[in-house]
């Protein structure tokens, strides 16, 4: 005796697999886009890191100069 729900379950399973495949495709596309953005932003990150280091050096030297002048 055949399962009366087998056809319905097969259709639902096919839809689930199709949606999962489409979702996987979209995630791969999203990953590709994120990689492009990261590559494009690499120079901005380098500039930001340099600016941060410069600011820290200025603060350190300013503090050292202020301490030296006070003594």
mmCIF file of C-alpha atoms in Angstrom:
data_model
loop_
_atom_site.group_PDB
_atom_site.id
_atom_site.type_symbol
_atom_site.label_atom_id
_atom_site.label_comp_id
_atom_site.label_asym_id
_atom_site.label_seq_id
_atom_site.Cartn_x
_atom_site.Cartn_y
_atom_site.Cartn_z
ATOM 1 C CA UNK A 1 0.000 0.000 0.000
ATOM 2 C CA UNK A 2 1.421 3.324 -1.086
ATOM 3 C CA UNK A 3 1.713 6.256 1.298
ATOM 4 C CA UNK A 4 -1.076 8.723 0.382
ATOM 5 C CA UNK A 5 1.141 11.632 1.417
ATOM 6 C CA UNK A 6 4.197 10.497 -0.553
ATOM 7 C CA UNK A 7 3.459 12.654 -3.603
ATOM 8 C CA UNK A 8 2.796 15.758 -1.481
ATOM 9 C CA UNK A 9 5.957 15.092 0.540
ATOM 10 C CA UNK A 10 7.980 14.651 -2.650
ATOM 11 C CA UNK A 11 6.704 17.993 -4.008
ATOM 12 C CA UNK A 12 7.490 19.742 -0.722
ATOM 13 C CA UNK A 13 10.949 18.175 -0.577
ATOM 14 C CA UNK A 14 11.625 19.294 -4.155
ATOM 15 C CA UNK A 15 10.594 22.857 -3.258
ATOM 16 C CA UNK A 16 12.800 22.792 -0.153
ATOM 17 C CA UNK A 17 15.788 21.577 -2.172
ATOM 18 C CA UNK A 18 15.189 24.199 -4.861
ATOM 19 C CA UNK A 19 14.946 26.977 -2.257
ATOM 20 C CA UNK A 20 18.042 25.711 -0.438
ATOM 21 C CA UNK A 21 19.944 25.687 -3.726
ATOM 22 C CA UNK A 22 18.812 29.240 -4.526
ATOM 23 C CA UNK A 23 19.764 30.335 -1.015
ATOM 24 C CA UNK A 24 23.216 28.784 -1.394
ATOM 25 C CA UNK A 25 23.658 30.612 -4.702
ATOM 26 C CA UNK A 26 22.686 33.920 -3.111
ATOM 27 C CA UNK A 27 25.069 33.355 -0.194
ATOM 28 C CA UNK A 28 27.911 32.656 -2.631
ATOM 29 C CA UNK A 29 27.056 35.857 -4.506
ATOM 30 C CA UNK A 30 26.940 37.781 -1.226
ATOM 31 C CA UNK A 31 30.343 36.381 -0.228
ATOM 32 C CA UNK A 32 31.744 37.484 -3.582
ATOM 33 C CA UNK A 33 30.360 41.003 -3.059
ATOM 34 C CA UNK A 34 31.783 41.177 0.470
ATOM 35 C CA UNK A 35 35.198 40.095 -0.838
ATOM 36 C CA UNK A 36 35.069 42.871 -3.448
ATOM 37 C CA UNK A 37 34.153 45.424 -0.787
ATOM 38 C CA UNK A 38 36.972 44.252 1.474
ATOM 39 C CA UNK A 39 39.470 44.527 -1.392
ATOM 40 C CA UNK A 40 38.181 48.000 -2.249
ATOM 41 C CA UNK A 41 38.418 49.111 1.385
ATOM 42 C CA UNK A 42 41.918 47.733 1.983
ATOM 43 C CA UNK A 43 43.617 51.051 1.232
ATOM 44 C CA UNK A 44 41.106 52.917 3.401
ATOM 45 C CA UNK A 45 41.912 50.579 6.290
ATOM 46 C CA UNK A 46 45.637 51.162 5.820
ATOM 47 C CA UNK A 47 45.100 54.933 5.823
ATOM 48 C CA UNK A 48 42.920 54.704 8.931
ATOM 49 C CA UNK A 49 45.547 52.591 10.722
ATOM 50 C CA UNK A 50 48.257 55.095 9.797
ATOM 51 C CA UNK A 51 46.133 58.003 11.016
ATOM 52 C CA UNK A 52 45.469 56.206 14.307
ATOM 53 C CA UNK A 53 49.173 55.502 14.833
ATOM 54 C CA UNK A 54 50.035 59.100 13.948
ATOM 55 C CA UNK A 55 47.474 60.403 16.467
ATOM 56 C CA UNK A 56 48.873 58.121 19.194
ATOM 57 C CA UNK A 57 52.419 59.273 18.434
ATOM 58 C CA UNK A 58 51.366 62.916 18.553
ATOM 59 C CA UNK A 59 49.624 62.369 21.888
ATOM 60 C CA UNK A 60 52.666 60.557 23.286
ATOM 61 C CA UNK A 61 55.091 63.238 22.099
ATOM 62 C CA UNK A 62 52.839 66.020 23.320
ATOM 63 C CA UNK A 63 52.610 64.397 26.746
ATOM 64 C CA UNK A 64 56.370 63.849 26.820
ATOM 65 C CA UNK A 65 57.043 67.451 25.810
ATOM 66 C CA UNK A 66 54.606 68.774 28.407
ATOM 67 C CA UNK A 67 56.217 66.657 31.147
ATOM 68 C CA UNK A 68 59.706 67.696 30.077
ATOM 69 C CA UNK A 69 58.794 71.402 30.072
ATOM 70 C CA UNK A 70 57.122 71.122 33.497
ATOM 71 C CA UNK A 71 60.225 69.754 35.179
#
